[in-house]
PDB file of C-alpha atoms in Angstrom:
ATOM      1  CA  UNK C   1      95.171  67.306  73.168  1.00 41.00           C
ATOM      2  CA  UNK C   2      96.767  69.927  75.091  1.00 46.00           C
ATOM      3  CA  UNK C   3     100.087  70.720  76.528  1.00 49.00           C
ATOM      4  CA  UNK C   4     101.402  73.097  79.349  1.00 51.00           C
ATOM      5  CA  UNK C   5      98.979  76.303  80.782  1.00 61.00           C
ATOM      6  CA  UNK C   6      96.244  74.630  78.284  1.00 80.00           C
ATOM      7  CA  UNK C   7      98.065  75.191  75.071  1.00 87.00           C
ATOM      8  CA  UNK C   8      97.853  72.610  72.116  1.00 87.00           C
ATOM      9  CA  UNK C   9     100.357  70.062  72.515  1.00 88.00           C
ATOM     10  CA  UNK C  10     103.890  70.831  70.215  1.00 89.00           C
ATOM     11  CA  UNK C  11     103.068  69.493  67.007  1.00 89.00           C
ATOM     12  CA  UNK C  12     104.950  66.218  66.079  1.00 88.00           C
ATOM     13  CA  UNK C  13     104.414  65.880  62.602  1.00 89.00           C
ATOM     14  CA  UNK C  14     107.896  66.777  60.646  1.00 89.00           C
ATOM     15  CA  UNK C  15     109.699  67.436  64.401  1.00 85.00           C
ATOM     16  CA  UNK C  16     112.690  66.642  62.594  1.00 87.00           C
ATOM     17  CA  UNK C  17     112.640  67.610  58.697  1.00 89.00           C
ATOM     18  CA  UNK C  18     115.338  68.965  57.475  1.00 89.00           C
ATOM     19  CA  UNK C  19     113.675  71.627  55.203  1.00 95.00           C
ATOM     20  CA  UNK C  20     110.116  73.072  55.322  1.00 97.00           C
ATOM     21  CA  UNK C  21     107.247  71.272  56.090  1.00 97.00           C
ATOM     22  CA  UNK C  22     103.944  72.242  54.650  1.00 95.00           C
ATOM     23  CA  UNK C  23     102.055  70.115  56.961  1.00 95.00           C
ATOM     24  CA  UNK C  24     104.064  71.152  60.280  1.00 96.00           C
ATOM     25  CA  UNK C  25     102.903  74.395  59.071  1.00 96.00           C
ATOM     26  CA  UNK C  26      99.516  73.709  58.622  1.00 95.00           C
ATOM     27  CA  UNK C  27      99.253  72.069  62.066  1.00 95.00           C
ATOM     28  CA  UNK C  28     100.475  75.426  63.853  1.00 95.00           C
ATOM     29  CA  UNK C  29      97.703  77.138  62.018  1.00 93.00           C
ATOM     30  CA  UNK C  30      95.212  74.745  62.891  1.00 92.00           C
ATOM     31  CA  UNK C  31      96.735  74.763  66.538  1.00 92.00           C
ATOM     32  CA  UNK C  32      96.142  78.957  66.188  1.00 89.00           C
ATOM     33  CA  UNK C  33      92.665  78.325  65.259  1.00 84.00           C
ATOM     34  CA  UNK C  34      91.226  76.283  68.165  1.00 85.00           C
ATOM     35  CA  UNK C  35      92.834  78.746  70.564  1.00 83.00           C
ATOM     36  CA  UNK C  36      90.450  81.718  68.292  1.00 73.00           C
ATOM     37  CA  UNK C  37      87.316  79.234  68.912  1.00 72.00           C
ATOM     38  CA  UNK C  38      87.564  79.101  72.225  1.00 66.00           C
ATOM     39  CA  UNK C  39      84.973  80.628  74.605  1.00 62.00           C
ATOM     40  CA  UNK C  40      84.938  84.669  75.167  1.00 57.00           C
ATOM     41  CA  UNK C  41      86.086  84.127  78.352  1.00 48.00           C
ATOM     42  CA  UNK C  42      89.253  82.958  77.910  1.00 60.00           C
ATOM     43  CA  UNK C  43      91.962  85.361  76.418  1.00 74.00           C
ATOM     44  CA  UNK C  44      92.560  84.126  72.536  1.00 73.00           C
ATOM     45  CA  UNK C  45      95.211  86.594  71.495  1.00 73.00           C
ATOM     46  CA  UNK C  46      97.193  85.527  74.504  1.00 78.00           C
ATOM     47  CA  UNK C  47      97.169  82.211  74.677  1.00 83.00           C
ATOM     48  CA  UNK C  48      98.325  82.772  70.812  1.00 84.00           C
ATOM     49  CA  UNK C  49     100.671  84.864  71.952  1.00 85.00           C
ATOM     50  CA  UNK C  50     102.280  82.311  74.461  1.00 88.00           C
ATOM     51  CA  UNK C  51     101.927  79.517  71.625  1.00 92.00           C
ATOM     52  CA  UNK C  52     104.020  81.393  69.343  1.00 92.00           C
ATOM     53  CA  UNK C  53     106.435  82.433  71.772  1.00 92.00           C
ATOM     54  CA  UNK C  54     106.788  78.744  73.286  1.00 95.00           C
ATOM     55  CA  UNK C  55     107.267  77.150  69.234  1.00 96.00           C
ATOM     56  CA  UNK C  56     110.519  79.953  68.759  1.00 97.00           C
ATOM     57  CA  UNK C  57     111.810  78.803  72.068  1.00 96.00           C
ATOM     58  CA  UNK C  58     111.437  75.469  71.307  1.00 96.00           C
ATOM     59  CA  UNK C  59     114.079  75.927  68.323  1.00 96.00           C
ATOM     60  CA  UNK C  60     116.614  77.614  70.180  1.00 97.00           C
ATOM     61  CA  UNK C  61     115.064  81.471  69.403  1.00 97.00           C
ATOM     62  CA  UNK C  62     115.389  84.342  71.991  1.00 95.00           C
ATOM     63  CA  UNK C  63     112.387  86.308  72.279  1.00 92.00           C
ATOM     64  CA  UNK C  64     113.147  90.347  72.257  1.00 85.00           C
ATOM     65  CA  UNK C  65     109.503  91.649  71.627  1.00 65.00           C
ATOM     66  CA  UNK C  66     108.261  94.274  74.348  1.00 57.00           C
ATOM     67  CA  UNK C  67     105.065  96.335  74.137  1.00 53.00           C
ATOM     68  CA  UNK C  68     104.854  99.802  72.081  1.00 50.00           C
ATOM     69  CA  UNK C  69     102.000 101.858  71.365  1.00 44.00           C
ATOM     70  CA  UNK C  70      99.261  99.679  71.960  1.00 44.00           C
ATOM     71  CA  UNK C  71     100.421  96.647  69.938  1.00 48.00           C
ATOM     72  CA  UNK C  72     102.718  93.896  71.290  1.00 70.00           C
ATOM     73  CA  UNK C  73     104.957  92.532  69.033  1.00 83.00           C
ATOM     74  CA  UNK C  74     107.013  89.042  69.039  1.00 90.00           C
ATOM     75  CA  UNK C  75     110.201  89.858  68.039  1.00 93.00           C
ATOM     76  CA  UNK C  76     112.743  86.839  68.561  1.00 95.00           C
ATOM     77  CA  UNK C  77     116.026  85.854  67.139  1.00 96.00           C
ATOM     78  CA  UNK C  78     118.115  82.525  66.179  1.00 98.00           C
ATOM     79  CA  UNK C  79     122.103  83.199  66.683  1.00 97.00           C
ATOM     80  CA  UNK C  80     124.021  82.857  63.723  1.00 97.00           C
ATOM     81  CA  UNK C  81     128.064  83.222  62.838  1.00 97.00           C
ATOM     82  CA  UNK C  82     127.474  87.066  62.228  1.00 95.00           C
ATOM     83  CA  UNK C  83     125.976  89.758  64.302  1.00 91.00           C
ATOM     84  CA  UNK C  84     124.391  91.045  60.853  1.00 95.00           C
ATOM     85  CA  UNK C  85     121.146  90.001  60.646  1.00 97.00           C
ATOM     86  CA  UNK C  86     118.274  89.005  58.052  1.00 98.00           C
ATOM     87  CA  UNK C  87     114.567  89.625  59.557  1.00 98.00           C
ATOM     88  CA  UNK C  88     111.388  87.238  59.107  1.00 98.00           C
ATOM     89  CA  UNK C  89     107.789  89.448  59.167  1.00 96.00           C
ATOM     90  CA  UNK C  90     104.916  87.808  59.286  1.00 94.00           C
ATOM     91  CA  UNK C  91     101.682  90.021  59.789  1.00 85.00           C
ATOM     92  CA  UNK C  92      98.436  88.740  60.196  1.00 72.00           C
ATOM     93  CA  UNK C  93      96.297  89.378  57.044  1.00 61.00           C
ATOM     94  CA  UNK C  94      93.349  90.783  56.901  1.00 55.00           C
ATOM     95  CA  UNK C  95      90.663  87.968  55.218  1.00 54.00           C
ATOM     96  CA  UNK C  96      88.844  90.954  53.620  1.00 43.00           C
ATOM     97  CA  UNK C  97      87.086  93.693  54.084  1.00 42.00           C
ATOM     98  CA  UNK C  98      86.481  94.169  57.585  1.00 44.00           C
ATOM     99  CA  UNK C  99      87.498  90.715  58.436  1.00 52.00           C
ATOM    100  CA  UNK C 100      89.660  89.153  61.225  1.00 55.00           C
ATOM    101  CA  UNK C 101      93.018  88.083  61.047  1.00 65.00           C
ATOM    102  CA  UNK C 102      94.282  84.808  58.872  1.00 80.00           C
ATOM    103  CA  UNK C 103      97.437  83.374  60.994  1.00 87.00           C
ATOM    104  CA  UNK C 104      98.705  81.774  57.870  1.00 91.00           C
ATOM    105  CA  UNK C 105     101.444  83.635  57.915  1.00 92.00           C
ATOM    106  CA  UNK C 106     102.546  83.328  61.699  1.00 94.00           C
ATOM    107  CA  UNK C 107     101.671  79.498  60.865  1.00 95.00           C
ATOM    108  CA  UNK C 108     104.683  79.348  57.971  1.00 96.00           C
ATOM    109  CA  UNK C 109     107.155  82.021  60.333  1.00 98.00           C
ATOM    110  CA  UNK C 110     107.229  79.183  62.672  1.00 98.00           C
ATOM    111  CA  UNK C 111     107.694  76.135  59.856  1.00 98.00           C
ATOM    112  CA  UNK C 112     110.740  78.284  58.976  1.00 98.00           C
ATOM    113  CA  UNK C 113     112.040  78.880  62.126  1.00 98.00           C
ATOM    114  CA  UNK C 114     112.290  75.104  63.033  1.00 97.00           C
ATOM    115  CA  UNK C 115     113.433  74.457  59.732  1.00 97.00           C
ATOM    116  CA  UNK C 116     116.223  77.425  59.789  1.00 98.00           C
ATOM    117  CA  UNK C 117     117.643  75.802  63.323  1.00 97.00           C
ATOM    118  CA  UNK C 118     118.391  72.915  62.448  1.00 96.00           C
ATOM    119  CA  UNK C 119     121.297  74.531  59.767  1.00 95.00           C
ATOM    120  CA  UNK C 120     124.499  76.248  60.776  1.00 96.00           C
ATOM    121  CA  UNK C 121     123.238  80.047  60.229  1.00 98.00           C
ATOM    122  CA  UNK C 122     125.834  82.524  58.851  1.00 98.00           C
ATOM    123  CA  UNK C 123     124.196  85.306  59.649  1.00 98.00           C
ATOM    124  CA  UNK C 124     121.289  85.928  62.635  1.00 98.00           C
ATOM    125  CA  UNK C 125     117.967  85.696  61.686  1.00 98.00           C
ATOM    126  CA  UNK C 126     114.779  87.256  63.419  1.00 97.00           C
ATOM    127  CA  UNK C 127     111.221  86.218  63.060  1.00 97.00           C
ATOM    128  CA  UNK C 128     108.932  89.050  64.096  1.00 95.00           C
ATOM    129  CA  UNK C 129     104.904  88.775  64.318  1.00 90.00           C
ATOM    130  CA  UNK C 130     101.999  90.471  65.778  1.00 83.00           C
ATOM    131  CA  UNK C 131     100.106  89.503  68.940  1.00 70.00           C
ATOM    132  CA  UNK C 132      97.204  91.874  70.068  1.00 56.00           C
ATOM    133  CA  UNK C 133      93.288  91.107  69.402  1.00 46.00           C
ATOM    134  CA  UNK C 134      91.273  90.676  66.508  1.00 48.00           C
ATOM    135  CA  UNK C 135      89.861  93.880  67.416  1.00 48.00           C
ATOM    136  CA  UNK C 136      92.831  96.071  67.497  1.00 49.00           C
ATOM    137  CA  UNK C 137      92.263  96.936  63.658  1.00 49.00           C
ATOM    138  CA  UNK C 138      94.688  94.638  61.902  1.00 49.00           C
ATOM    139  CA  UNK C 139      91.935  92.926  59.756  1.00 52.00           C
ATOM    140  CA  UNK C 140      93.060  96.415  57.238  1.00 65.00           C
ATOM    141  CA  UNK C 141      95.723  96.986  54.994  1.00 68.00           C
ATOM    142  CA  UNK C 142      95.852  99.888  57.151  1.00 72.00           C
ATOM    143  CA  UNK C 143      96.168  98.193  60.367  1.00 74.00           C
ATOM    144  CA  UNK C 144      99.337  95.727  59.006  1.00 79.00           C
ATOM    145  CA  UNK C 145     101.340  99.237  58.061  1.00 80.00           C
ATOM    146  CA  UNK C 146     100.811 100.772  61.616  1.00 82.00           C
ATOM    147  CA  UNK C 147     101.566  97.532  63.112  1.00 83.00           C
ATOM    148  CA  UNK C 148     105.021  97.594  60.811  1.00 88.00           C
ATOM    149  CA  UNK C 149     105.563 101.255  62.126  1.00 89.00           C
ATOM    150  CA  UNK C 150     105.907  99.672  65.240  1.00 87.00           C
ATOM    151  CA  UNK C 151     107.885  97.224  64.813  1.00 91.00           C
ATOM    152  CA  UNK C 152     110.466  99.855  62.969  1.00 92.00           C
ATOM    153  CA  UNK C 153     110.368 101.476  66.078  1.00 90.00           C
ATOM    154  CA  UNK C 154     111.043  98.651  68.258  1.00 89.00           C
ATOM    155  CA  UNK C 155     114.486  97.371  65.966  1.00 92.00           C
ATOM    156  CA  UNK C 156     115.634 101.045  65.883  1.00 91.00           C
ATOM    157  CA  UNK C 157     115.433 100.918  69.958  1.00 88.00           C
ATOM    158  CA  UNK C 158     117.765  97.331  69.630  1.00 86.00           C
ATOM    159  CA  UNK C 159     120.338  97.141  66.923  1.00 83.00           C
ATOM    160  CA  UNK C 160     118.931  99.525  64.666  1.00 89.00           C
ATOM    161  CA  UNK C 161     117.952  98.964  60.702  1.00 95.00           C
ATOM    162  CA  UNK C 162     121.702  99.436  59.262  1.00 94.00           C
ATOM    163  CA  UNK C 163     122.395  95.999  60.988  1.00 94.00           C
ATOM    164  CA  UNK C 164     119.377  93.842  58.962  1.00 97.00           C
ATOM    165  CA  UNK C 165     120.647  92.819  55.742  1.00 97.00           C
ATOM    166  CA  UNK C 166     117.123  92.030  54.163  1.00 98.00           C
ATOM    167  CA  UNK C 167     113.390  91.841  55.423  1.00 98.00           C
ATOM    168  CA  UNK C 168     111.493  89.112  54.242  1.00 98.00           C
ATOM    169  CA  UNK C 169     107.726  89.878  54.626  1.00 96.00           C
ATOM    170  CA  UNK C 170     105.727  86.354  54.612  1.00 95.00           C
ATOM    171  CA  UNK C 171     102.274  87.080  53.832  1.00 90.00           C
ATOM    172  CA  UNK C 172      99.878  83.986  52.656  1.00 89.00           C
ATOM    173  CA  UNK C 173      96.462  83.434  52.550  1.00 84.00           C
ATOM    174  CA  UNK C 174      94.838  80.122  54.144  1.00 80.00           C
ATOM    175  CA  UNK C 175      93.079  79.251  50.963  1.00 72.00           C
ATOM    176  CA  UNK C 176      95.030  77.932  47.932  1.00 60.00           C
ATOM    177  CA  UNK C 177      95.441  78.126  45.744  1.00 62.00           C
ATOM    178  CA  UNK C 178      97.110  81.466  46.103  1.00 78.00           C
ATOM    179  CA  UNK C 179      98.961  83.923  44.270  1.00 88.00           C
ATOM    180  CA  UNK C 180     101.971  86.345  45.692  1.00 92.00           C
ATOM    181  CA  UNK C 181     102.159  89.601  44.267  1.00 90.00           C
ATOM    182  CA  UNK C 182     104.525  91.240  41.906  1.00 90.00           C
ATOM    183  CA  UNK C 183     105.559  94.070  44.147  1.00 89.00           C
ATOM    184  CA  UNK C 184     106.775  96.810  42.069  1.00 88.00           C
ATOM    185  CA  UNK C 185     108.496  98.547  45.529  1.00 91.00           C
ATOM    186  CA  UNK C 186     110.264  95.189  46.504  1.00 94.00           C
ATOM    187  CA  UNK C 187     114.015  95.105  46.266  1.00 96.00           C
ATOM    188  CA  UNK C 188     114.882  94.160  42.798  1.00 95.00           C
ATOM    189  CA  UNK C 189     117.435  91.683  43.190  1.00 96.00           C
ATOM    190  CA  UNK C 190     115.851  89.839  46.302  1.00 97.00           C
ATOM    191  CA  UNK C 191     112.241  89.735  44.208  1.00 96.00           C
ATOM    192  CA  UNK C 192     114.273  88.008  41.045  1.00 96.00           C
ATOM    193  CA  UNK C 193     116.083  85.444  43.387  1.00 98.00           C
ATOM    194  CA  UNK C 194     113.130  84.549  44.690  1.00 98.00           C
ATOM    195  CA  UNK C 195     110.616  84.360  41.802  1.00 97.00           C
ATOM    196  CA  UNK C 196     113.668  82.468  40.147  1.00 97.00           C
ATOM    197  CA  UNK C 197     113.740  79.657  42.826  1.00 98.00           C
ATOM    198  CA  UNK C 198     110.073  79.561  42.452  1.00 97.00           C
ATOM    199  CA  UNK C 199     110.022  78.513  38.805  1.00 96.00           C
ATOM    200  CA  UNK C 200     112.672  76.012  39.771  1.00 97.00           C
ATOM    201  CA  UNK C 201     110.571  74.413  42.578  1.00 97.00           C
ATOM    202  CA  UNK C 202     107.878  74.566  40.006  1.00 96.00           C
ATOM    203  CA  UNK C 203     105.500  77.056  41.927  1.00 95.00           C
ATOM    204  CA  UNK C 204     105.124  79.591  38.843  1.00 94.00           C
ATOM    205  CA  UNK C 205     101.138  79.319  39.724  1.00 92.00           C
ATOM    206  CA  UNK C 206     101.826  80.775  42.996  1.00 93.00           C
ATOM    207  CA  UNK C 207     104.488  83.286  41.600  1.00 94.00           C
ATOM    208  CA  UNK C 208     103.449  83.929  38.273  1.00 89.00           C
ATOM    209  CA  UNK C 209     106.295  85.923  36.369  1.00 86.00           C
ATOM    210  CA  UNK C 210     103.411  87.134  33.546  1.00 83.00           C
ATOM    211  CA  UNK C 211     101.416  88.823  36.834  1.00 78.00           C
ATOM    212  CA  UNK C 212     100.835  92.822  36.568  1.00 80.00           C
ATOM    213  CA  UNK C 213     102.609  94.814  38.801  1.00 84.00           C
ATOM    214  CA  UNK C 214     100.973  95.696  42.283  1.00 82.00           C
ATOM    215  CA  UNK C 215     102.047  97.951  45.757  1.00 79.00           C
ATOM    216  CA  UNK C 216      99.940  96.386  48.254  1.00 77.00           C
ATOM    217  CA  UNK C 217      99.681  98.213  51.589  1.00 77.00           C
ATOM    218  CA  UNK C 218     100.880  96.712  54.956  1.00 82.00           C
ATOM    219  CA  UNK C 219     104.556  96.311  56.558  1.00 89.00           C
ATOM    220  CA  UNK C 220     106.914  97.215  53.836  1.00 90.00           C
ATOM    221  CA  UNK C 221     105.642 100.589  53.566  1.00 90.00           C
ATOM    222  CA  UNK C 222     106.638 101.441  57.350  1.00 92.00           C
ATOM    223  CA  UNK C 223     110.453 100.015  56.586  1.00 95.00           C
ATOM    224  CA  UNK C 224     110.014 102.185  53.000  1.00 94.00           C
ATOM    225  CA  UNK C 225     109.047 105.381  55.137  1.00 94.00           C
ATOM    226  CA  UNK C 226     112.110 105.036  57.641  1.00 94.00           C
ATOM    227  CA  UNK C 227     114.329 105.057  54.761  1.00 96.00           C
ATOM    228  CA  UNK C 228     114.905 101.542  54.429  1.00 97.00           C
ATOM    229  CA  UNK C 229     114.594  99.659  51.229  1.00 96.00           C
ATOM    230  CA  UNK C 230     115.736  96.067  51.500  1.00 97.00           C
ATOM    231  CA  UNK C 231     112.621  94.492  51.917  1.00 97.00           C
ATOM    232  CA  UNK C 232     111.052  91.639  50.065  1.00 97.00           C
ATOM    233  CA  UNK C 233     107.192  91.289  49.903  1.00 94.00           C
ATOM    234  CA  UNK C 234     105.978  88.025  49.552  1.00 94.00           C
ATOM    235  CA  UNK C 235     101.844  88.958  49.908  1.00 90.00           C
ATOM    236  CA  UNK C 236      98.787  87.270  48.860  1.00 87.00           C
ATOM    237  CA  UNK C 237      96.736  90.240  48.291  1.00 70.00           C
ATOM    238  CA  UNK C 238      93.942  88.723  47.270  1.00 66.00           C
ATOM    239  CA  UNK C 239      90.482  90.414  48.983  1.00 52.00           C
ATOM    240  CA  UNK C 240      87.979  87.613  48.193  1.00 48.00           C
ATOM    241  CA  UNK C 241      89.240  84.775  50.074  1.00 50.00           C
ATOM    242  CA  UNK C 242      87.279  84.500  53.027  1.00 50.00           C
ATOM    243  CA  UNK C 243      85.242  81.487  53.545  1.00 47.00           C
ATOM    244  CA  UNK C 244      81.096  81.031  53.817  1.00 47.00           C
ATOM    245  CA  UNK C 245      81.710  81.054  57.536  1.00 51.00           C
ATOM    246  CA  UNK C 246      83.941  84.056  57.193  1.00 51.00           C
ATOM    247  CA  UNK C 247      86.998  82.928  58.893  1.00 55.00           C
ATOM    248  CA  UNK C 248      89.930  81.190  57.157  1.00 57.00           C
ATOM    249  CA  UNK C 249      89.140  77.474  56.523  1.00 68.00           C
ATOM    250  CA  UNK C 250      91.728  74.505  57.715  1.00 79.00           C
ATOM    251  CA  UNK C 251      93.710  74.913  54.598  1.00 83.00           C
ATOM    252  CA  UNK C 252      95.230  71.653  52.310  1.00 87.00           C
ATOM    253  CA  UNK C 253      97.964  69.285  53.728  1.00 88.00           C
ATOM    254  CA  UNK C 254     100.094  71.375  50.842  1.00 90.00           C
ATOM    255  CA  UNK C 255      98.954  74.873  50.873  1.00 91.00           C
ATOM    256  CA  UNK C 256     102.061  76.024  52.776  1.00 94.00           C
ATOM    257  CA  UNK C 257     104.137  74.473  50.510  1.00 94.00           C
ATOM    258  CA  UNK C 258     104.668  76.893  47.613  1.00 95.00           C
ATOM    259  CA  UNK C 259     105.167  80.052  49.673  1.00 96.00           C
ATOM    260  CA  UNK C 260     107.181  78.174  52.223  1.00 97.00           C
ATOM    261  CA  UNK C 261     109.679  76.682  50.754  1.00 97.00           C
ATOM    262  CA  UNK C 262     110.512  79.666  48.431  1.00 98.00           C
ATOM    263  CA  UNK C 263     111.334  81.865  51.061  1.00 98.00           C
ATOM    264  CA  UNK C 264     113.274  79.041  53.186  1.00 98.00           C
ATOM    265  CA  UNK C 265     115.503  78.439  49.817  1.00 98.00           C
ATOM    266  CA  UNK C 266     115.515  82.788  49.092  1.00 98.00           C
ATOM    267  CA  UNK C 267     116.520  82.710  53.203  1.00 98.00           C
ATOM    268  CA  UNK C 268     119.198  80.202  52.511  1.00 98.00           C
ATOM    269  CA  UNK C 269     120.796  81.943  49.209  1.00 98.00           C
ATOM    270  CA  UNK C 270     120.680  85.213  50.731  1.00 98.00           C
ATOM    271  CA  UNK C 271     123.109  84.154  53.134  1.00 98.00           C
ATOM    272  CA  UNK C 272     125.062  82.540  50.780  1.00 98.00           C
ATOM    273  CA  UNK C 273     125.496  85.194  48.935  1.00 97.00           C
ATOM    274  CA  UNK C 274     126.091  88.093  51.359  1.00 97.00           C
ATOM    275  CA  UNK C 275     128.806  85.611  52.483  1.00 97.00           C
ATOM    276  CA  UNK C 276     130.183  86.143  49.327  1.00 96.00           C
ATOM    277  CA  UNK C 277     129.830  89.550  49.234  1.00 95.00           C
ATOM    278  CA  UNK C 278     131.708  89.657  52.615  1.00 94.00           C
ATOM    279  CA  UNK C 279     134.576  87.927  51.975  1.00 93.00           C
ATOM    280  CA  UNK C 280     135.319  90.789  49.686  1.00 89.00           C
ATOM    281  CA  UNK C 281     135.097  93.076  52.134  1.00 80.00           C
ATOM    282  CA  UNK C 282     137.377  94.921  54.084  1.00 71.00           C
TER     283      UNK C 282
END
């Protein structure tokens, strides 16, 4: 089933959950993936593009993205109390070496969008992605970092970085199960919060506390080179996860789950606690 200008139909499953939905998420990825299997002729990465960009508009999200240096970013935003503002990135991973892009992670930015709007937000909070071809060289660690230098640019040109209280890098793989690495250049106090709520939620399998310390390459290393430092990676880094087909397989009903409702509860106490923070403040 599709809806308007031939794009899947809005998922319904979930519509109106009150926290994140594994399975909404996983329909928006398999939604991504029939517009990828489409014929050459039609334009994939656009008709992705205008997917994504209908699903934050849908939840009340105004979309700021604008094209620089050959790759077009979706940058959109959900008004909260504050002008401040906490940032959502979710780059498109690379399946492995030389592969194409997995949209798992553009699958659970959207989950936790929806799920974000329907709360009264303290704070504004952006959801930022990136929409350009297969071919453009994002299926490398490589490619995700200049990607990320781009994006820097593009919030320096709007509000600048001293506005963004925290970036939240969302990062999963399709398979499950997965695990999120321990990454040694995160922000200290956002990676304990969040490994924290993990145990609670019982997902220690997906972030294991015992797990060696890792820097994987991609995003956070563009906001690390501008000088900025509050960044939280939450990235499956895994390089042997791509399927016999070699393209991300329809994942389980529950493979969002663990990664997706950790960073909707991290979102959520971030806020609350920055609201703490500020009512201490001059």
């Amino acid at each position: 089933m599709t809806g308007c200008a031939g794009l899947p139909a809005r998922p319904e499953i979930d519509a109106g959950a009150s926290d994140f939905s594994s399975r909404r998420a996983r329909a928006h990825f398999a939604a991504l993936a029939e517009l990828r299997s489409r014929p050459a002729e039609i334009d994939a990465a656009a008709r992705a593009r205008a997917y994504v960009e209908r699903e934050l508009r849908w939840v009340g999200a105004e979309i700021q993205g604008r094209e620089g240096e050959g790759a077009r970013s979706i940058l959109a935003w959900l008004s909260g109390s504050s002008a401040d503002r906490l940032l959502v990135v979710a780059p498109w991973s690379p399946e492995g070496e030389g592969g194409g892009p997995d949209d798992a992670g553009v699958a659970t930015l959207l989950e936790l969008a929806r799920a974000l709007s329907r709360r009264p937000l303290p704070y504004t909070v952006g959801f930022a992605a990136p929409m350009v071809p297969p071919s453009s060289g994002l299926g490398s660690r490589e490619g995700v970092r200049a990607w990320g230098a781009t994006l820097v640019g593009l919030l320096k040109a709007q509000a600048g970085l001293d506005a963004i209280r925290a970036v939240i890098i969302v990062e999963p793989r399709a398979q499950a199960p997965g695990q999120i690495a321990r990454d040694l250049r995160s922000h200290p106090v956002f990676r304990d919060l969040f490994w924290r709520i993990a145990a609670r939620l019982g997902h220690e399998a997906t972030f294991a506390q015992e797990a060696g310390w890792s820097t994987p390459e991609g995003v956070q290393g563009a906001f690390l080179s501008a000088g900025y430092g509050r960044v939280l990676s939450l990235v499956d880094d895994r390089t042997d996860v791509r399927s016999a087909e070699g393209a991300p397989a329809l994942p389980d009903p529950d493979a969002f789950q663990p990664v997706g409702t950790v960073a909707y509860e991290g979102l959520l106490q971030l806020m609350a606690r920055f609201v703490r923070v500020d009512a201490f403040s001059p």
